[in-house]
Amino acid sequence: MKRPTLLFLLLFSTSILWSQIDSISPEQEASWQAAAQWDKVDEISTADIRKYTTEARYCTPMVSYIPEHATVPSPRDFLGHIIGAEGHLTRVADEYRYLEALAKASPRVKIEELGLSEEGRRMILLLIADEETLANLDQYRAYTAQLADPRTCDEKLATEISGKAKPIMTINGGLHSTETGPPEMLMELAYRLAVSEHPDIVDIRNNVITTIIPVMEPDGRDRVVDWYYRILKDYDDIEYMPDRSPPYWGSHAYHDNNRDGLQMTLRLTQTYDEMFYRWHPQYALDLHESVPLMYVSTGTGPYNEMIDPITVHEWQWAANWEIAELSKQGLPGVWTWGFYTGWNPGYLMWMTNNHNSMGRFYETFGNSVPKTMEREIDGRDAAGTRITERDWYRSTPPDKKVMWSLRNNTNYMQSGVLSSLTLLARNGKTFLFNFWKKGANSYHKGMDESPYGWYIPAGQAAKDRTSYLINQLQRHGIEVHRAMDNINLEKDTIQKGDFVVRLDQPYANFARTLLSDIIFPKEAKYRPYDDVSWTLGKVYRVDTHPIKDKAIFKATALEQLSGDVVLEAKKESGRVFVIPHDGSNSLIGLRYAIKGYPAYAADTAFTVDGKDFPAGSMIIRNDRGLEPLLTEAAKKAMVDVFAYRNMPAVSMHELDLPRVALYHTWTYTQPDGWVRYSLQQAGIEFDYINDEAIKAGKLRQKYDVIMVADQRGGFKRMVQGRDPKFGPQPFTTTDDFKSQGSIDASEDITGGIGFMGLANLQAFLNEGGTLMLFGGAGELATESGLLRNVSSRSGVTTPGSALTTMIMRPDHPITYGFPDVNYVFRINGPYYSVPEQYEHWIVMQYGTQIPERLEGKMKKPEGKGDKLLLTGFISGEQQLQKQGAILDIPRYEGGRVILYSFNPLHRHLNVGDQNYVFNAILNWNDFPEPKVDGPEGLKVD
């Protein structure tokens, strides 16, 4: 072991390095010197740590200095400043250049390419370990792959492998782009792990394979860094500065990029998943910034019931270790438990928890901008108590006010990560064996506890959504089989061609998570954190059936799928084509694919040659040149096409495609990013417009339909927009700010649409336009006066819940393809109420209770009870019963407003609700007049 020389100690003790912080005590100075004794010290970098750390107690011995190395560059050597320096943030390309220089200079560092982001920026994985380990990475990767499958690795072999394998930790930063500290800190952490000879670092290097994704969302990272240098760099008061975020992070997702774990729509999610299956890390840390001063996750519970208890206790073990270690080193304000629940499996790092590994996160206090600022902490709470008050899980709370810097943030976060790496280095065998054991527990539970699997009928009407479910399950690493013949079970017959998810597999618990009906405990003491249900059969609107007969494990007529499924559809040839509206989402894409040809929708159900077709079925004459286009489109859409000699004898209307715009504010682009994604996936053509287009007017000359995605902050925020008092805020591409101006652009994104914009929206409606407003966006109409007799209501909590609905106007095209009693997936937000005399505007209501005005006139559906909640959680149930889920409101002055009191395009998760939007687009100018009991004037608002 390397020992310090007497000369070093003498120079070190008299160095100016320790004089930068006036508040340093003799004890702290001694601890810092003791930590640094194993390395040659970079005195300039170390002096800057003291300069930018606001108080000595916000720094630990391990990160109080920077090692000097003769041939390996430090961040200061390369960037010209230390990590956490005032006024400096690093763009992605510069960070990668430094890390590549580090890997080139050090035999303890390697880089793997992970692929490209949506906008073409690189995503990389850094691997750090001792030289011997890096030379044998394939062997270590093979070990963890063996441990991942208990069917081929028994306990004896798992014990043997756990003794010679090395645990893998994955650390990622930069998922949330305005949380700017983690990508900065990870550069210094990588350097320290590569060069330091401190015994704890050597122990980590020799006993852990550390993998780092330094920038999880590179597109957003560059946008935020450019935003700082362009808009924010001259502001240093947290209470007086422009919005700290640009309007966009990634190409589609904003903060919700950490809610894509189940959908896997984003490249960052797909990349993380691919990384997991390649390396099978036993431990993952996702680095975030929010609550003061540092939260290390366990969550309040209730915990997801499908997660192995070993994982739950690993969370506690790691968190308590970190708190004890950081408290030992003197850091105040480190705590656990009182933030987040641990229920939703859709976060990025839950890829690990869902697959028998262990994933956690940190929330380290940050300013977002690299400025030192006074921060008010008093008044913040967590789990019902003030963050500044002592509690069992927060023994050293932070002060009510702190002077906070980016370097403080770096110190805290890096100290936490080093403590966690030390835990793993000292307990690697345990974590490795636990990884195997959790897979074995999942496998055996699948064999021993009902249900033993699920089967998914292949003959369901909407083939596109059925195949989507099957393929999503496979993307999650869940094995799916197909029945090659009928399988007779005790209570079920699985038909030839049906799909089967057997639970005799390592990820059986995750399959249960995805396919079971999820009910959040109503008695839970702490509020739900984000969506509380996600049952894929519900949100995709695909029938799934639990298997309660163990005989499924002995069934021989099953063949495991090895790739994506595309269900074959029937295609006939003739003079007239008829496509049944079976609820397929892909019908609208087919219509756009043949947009050069007329197509019609049946107003009512009808029969041709003994075959029944539902209302909304598409009817198309076989004009010259159509059939090749239709054949290809139908194959892609997975819809059946029937052919006849003559047009069916049914009333019909033309499906003339509207000119569609999706309007976005500059204050909240998150929901419209998901709307853009869903519309693009469906093949819908639309313009993406901002405040300028609304204020410019003449909207009806350009558009037939304007959609507005779900909004937060209410009517006032939608109209006023970003605060203009700081001057114009351009979001345009320039040579200096290349990341700006993509997706959408403006010379000034402040000010909102104002009253001029409202007047133009009113004119658009008066001239016959249609507004489609999702979720909270409905307040744009209800609170502005665009609608008179509709009110926005609150007081109902449905944080991601499947709720029973009943169609009140079965003749309305919005409901084509849906049964009379069905359900929608609803997140929190307002609902919309109308007086009784206007209830005929309600196309679909919540619940199956008959409204008073229809008692005796409307028969309640047989066999349908009053149960509103199907999955998730609800508070205020009676308040929501009989209220409108979808309202179609024709206006007296002209035009109409479609209100959705749920978000039908939520994160591309509830794909089974998307047709409520697609039907409205396809049939935009063919909605029937409502039937009224009373004066005709009640038809309109």
Short mmCIF file of N, CA and C in Angstrom, two decimals, residues 481-540:
data_model
loop_
_atom_site.label_atom_id
_atom_site.label_comp_id
_atom_site.label_asym_id
_atom_site.label_seq_id
_atom_site.Cartn_x
_atom_site.Cartn_y
_atom_site.Cartn_z
N HIS A 481 -45.49 -17.69 -25.54
CA HIS A 481 -45.65 -18.86 -26.38
C HIS A 481 -46.92 -18.72 -27.23
N ARG A 482 -46.98 -19.55 -28.27
CA ARG A 482 -48.19 -19.60 -29.09
C ARG A 482 -48.69 -21.04 -29.15
N ALA A 483 -49.99 -21.18 -29.05
CA ALA A 483 -50.59 -22.51 -29.09
C ALA A 483 -50.60 -23.00 -30.53
N MET A 484 -49.98 -24.15 -30.75
CA MET A 484 -49.95 -24.74 -32.08
C MET A 484 -51.13 -25.68 -32.31
N ASP A 485 -51.92 -25.89 -31.25
CA ASP A 485 -53.14 -26.70 -31.32
C ASP A 485 -54.01 -26.28 -30.15
N ASN A 486 -55.25 -26.72 -30.12
CA ASN A 486 -56.10 -26.43 -28.97
C ASN A 486 -55.52 -27.07 -27.71
N ILE A 487 -55.63 -26.33 -26.59
CA ILE A 487 -55.16 -26.84 -25.30
C ILE A 487 -56.33 -26.82 -24.34
N ASN A 488 -56.71 -27.97 -23.86
CA ASN A 488 -57.86 -28.06 -22.95
C ASN A 488 -57.38 -28.07 -21.50
N LEU A 489 -57.80 -27.05 -20.76
CA LEU A 489 -57.50 -26.95 -19.35
C LEU A 489 -58.76 -27.20 -18.54
N GLU A 490 -58.64 -27.15 -17.23
CA GLU A 490 -59.77 -27.49 -16.36
C GLU A 490 -60.98 -26.60 -16.63
N LYS A 491 -60.76 -25.30 -16.79
CA LYS A 491 -61.89 -24.39 -16.99
C LYS A 491 -61.78 -23.58 -18.28
N ASP A 492 -60.75 -23.76 -19.01
CA ASP A 492 -60.54 -22.97 -20.22
C ASP A 492 -60.06 -23.84 -21.36
N THR A 493 -60.38 -23.39 -22.55
CA THR A 493 -59.80 -23.98 -23.75
C THR A 493 -59.04 -22.89 -24.48
N ILE A 494 -57.75 -23.12 -24.60
CA ILE A 494 -56.92 -22.19 -25.35
C ILE A 494 -56.94 -22.64 -26.80
N GLN A 495 -57.37 -21.72 -27.67
CA GLN A 495 -57.52 -22.06 -29.08
C GLN A 495 -56.17 -22.04 -29.80
N LYS A 496 -56.11 -22.83 -30.82
CA LYS A 496 -54.93 -22.82 -31.67
C LYS A 496 -54.67 -21.39 -32.16
N GLY A 497 -53.46 -20.94 -32.01
CA GLY A 497 -53.09 -19.58 -32.42
C GLY A 497 -53.08 -18.57 -31.29
N ASP A 498 -53.74 -18.92 -30.16
CA ASP A 498 -53.73 -18.01 -29.03
C ASP A 498 -52.32 -17.89 -28.44
N PHE A 499 -52.14 -16.83 -27.68
CA PHE A 499 -50.83 -16.56 -27.07
C PHE A 499 -50.89 -16.89 -25.58
N VAL A 500 -49.80 -17.40 -25.07
CA VAL A 500 -49.74 -17.83 -23.67
C VAL A 500 -48.49 -17.27 -23.02
N VAL A 501 -48.69 -16.64 -21.85
CA VAL A 501 -47.57 -16.21 -21.01
C VAL A 501 -47.54 -17.14 -19.82
N ARG A 502 -46.65 -18.11 -19.86
CA ARG A 502 -46.49 -19.02 -18.72
C ARG A 502 -45.59 -18.35 -17.68
N LEU A 503 -45.85 -18.66 -16.42
CA LEU A 503 -45.08 -18.00 -15.36
C LEU A 503 -43.95 -18.86 -14.81
N ASP A 504 -43.59 -19.90 -15.53
CA ASP A 504 -42.39 -20.65 -15.15
C ASP A 504 -41.18 -20.01 -15.87
N GLN A 505 -40.91 -18.77 -15.51
CA GLN A 505 -39.82 -18.02 -16.12
C GLN A 505 -39.28 -17.02 -15.11
N PRO A 506 -38.05 -16.55 -15.30
CA PRO A 506 -37.40 -15.69 -14.30
C PRO A 506 -38.13 -14.37 -14.05
N TYR A 507 -38.82 -13.85 -15.06
CA TYR A 507 -39.49 -12.57 -14.91
C TYR A 507 -40.99 -12.74 -14.69
N ALA A 508 -41.36 -13.85 -14.06
CA ALA A 508 -42.78 -14.12 -13.81
C ALA A 508 -43.43 -13.02 -12.98
N ASN A 509 -42.72 -12.51 -11.98
CA ASN A 509 -43.30 -11.44 -11.15
C ASN A 509 -43.60 -10.20 -11.97
N PHE A 510 -42.72 -9.89 -12.92
CA PHE A 510 -42.95 -8.73 -13.76
C PHE A 510 -44.14 -8.96 -14.68
N ALA A 511 -44.29 -10.19 -15.18
CA ALA A 511 -45.47 -10.51 -15.99
C ALA A 511 -46.74 -10.30 -15.17
N ARG A 512 -46.73 -10.72 -13.90
CA ARG A 512 -47.89 -10.48 -13.04
C ARG A 512 -48.14 -8.98 -12.89
N THR A 513 -47.08 -8.21 -12.72
CA THR A 513 -47.21 -6.76 -12.59
C THR A 513 -47.92 -6.16 -13.79
N LEU A 514 -47.57 -6.62 -14.97
CA LEU A 514 -48.10 -6.03 -16.19
C LEU A 514 -49.50 -6.51 -16.54
N LEU A 515 -49.85 -7.70 -16.12
CA LEU A 515 -51.11 -8.30 -16.59
C LEU A 515 -52.19 -8.37 -15.52
N SER A 516 -51.84 -8.19 -14.26
CA SER A 516 -52.85 -8.23 -13.19
C SER A 516 -53.60 -6.90 -13.11
N ASP A 517 -54.83 -6.96 -12.63
CA ASP A 517 -55.58 -5.73 -12.34
C ASP A 517 -55.01 -5.12 -11.06
N ILE A 518 -54.51 -3.91 -11.17
CA ILE A 518 -53.79 -3.26 -10.08
C ILE A 518 -54.72 -2.31 -9.33
N ILE A 519 -54.87 -2.52 -8.03
CA ILE A 519 -55.65 -1.64 -7.18
C ILE A 519 -54.71 -1.04 -6.14
N PHE A 520 -54.60 0.28 -6.12
CA PHE A 520 -53.78 0.95 -5.12
C PHE A 520 -54.51 0.91 -3.78
N PRO A 521 -53.81 0.55 -2.70
CA PRO A 521 -54.49 0.40 -1.40
C PRO A 521 -55.20 1.69 -0.97
N LYS A 522 -56.48 1.60 -0.78
CA LYS A 522 -57.26 2.78 -0.41
C LYS A 522 -56.86 3.30 0.97
N GLU A 523 -56.37 2.40 1.82
CA GLU A 523 -56.01 2.80 3.18
C GLU A 523 -54.59 3.35 3.26
N ALA A 524 -53.89 3.44 2.14
CA ALA A 524 -52.50 3.93 2.16
C ALA A 524 -52.46 5.32 2.79
N LYS A 525 -51.49 5.51 3.68
CA LYS A 525 -51.42 6.75 4.45
C LYS A 525 -50.92 7.90 3.60
N TYR A 526 -50.04 7.60 2.66
CA TYR A 526 -49.41 8.67 1.89
C TYR A 526 -49.93 8.67 0.46
N ARG A 527 -50.00 9.84 -0.09
CA ARG A 527 -50.66 10.05 -1.38
C ARG A 527 -49.96 9.26 -2.48
N PRO A 528 -50.71 8.83 -3.48
CA PRO A 528 -50.09 8.16 -4.62
C PRO A 528 -49.08 9.06 -5.31
N TYR A 529 -48.00 8.47 -5.76
CA TYR A 529 -46.96 9.19 -6.48
C TYR A 529 -47.01 8.75 -7.94
N ASP A 530 -47.59 9.59 -8.78
CA ASP A 530 -47.74 9.32 -10.21
C ASP A 530 -48.79 8.24 -10.45
N ASP A 531 -48.82 7.68 -11.66
CA ASP A 531 -49.83 6.70 -12.04
C ASP A 531 -49.76 5.49 -11.11
N VAL A 532 -50.93 5.03 -10.68
CA VAL A 532 -50.96 3.91 -9.73
C VAL A 532 -51.49 2.63 -10.35
N SER A 533 -51.86 2.64 -11.62
CA SER A 533 -52.21 1.40 -12.30
C SER A 533 -51.74 1.48 -13.75
N TRP A 534 -51.58 0.33 -14.36
CA TRP A 534 -50.97 0.25 -15.68
C TRP A 534 -51.32 -1.07 -16.37
N THR A 535 -52.29 -1.80 -15.88
CA THR A 535 -52.63 -3.13 -16.40
C THR A 535 -52.69 -3.08 -17.92
N LEU A 536 -51.77 -3.79 -18.58
CA LEU A 536 -51.65 -3.64 -20.03
C LEU A 536 -52.90 -4.09 -20.77
N GLY A 537 -53.55 -5.14 -20.28
CA GLY A 537 -54.79 -5.54 -20.94
C GLY A 537 -55.82 -4.43 -20.93
N LYS A 538 -55.86 -3.66 -19.85
CA LYS A 538 -56.81 -2.55 -19.75
C LYS A 538 -56.37 -1.38 -20.63
N VAL A 539 -55.16 -0.93 -20.46
CA VAL A 539 -54.76 0.29 -21.18
C VAL A 539 -54.62 0.04 -22.68
N TYR A 540 -54.38 -1.21 -23.08
CA TYR A 540 -54.34 -1.51 -24.51
C TYR A 540 -55.69 -1.98 -25.04
#
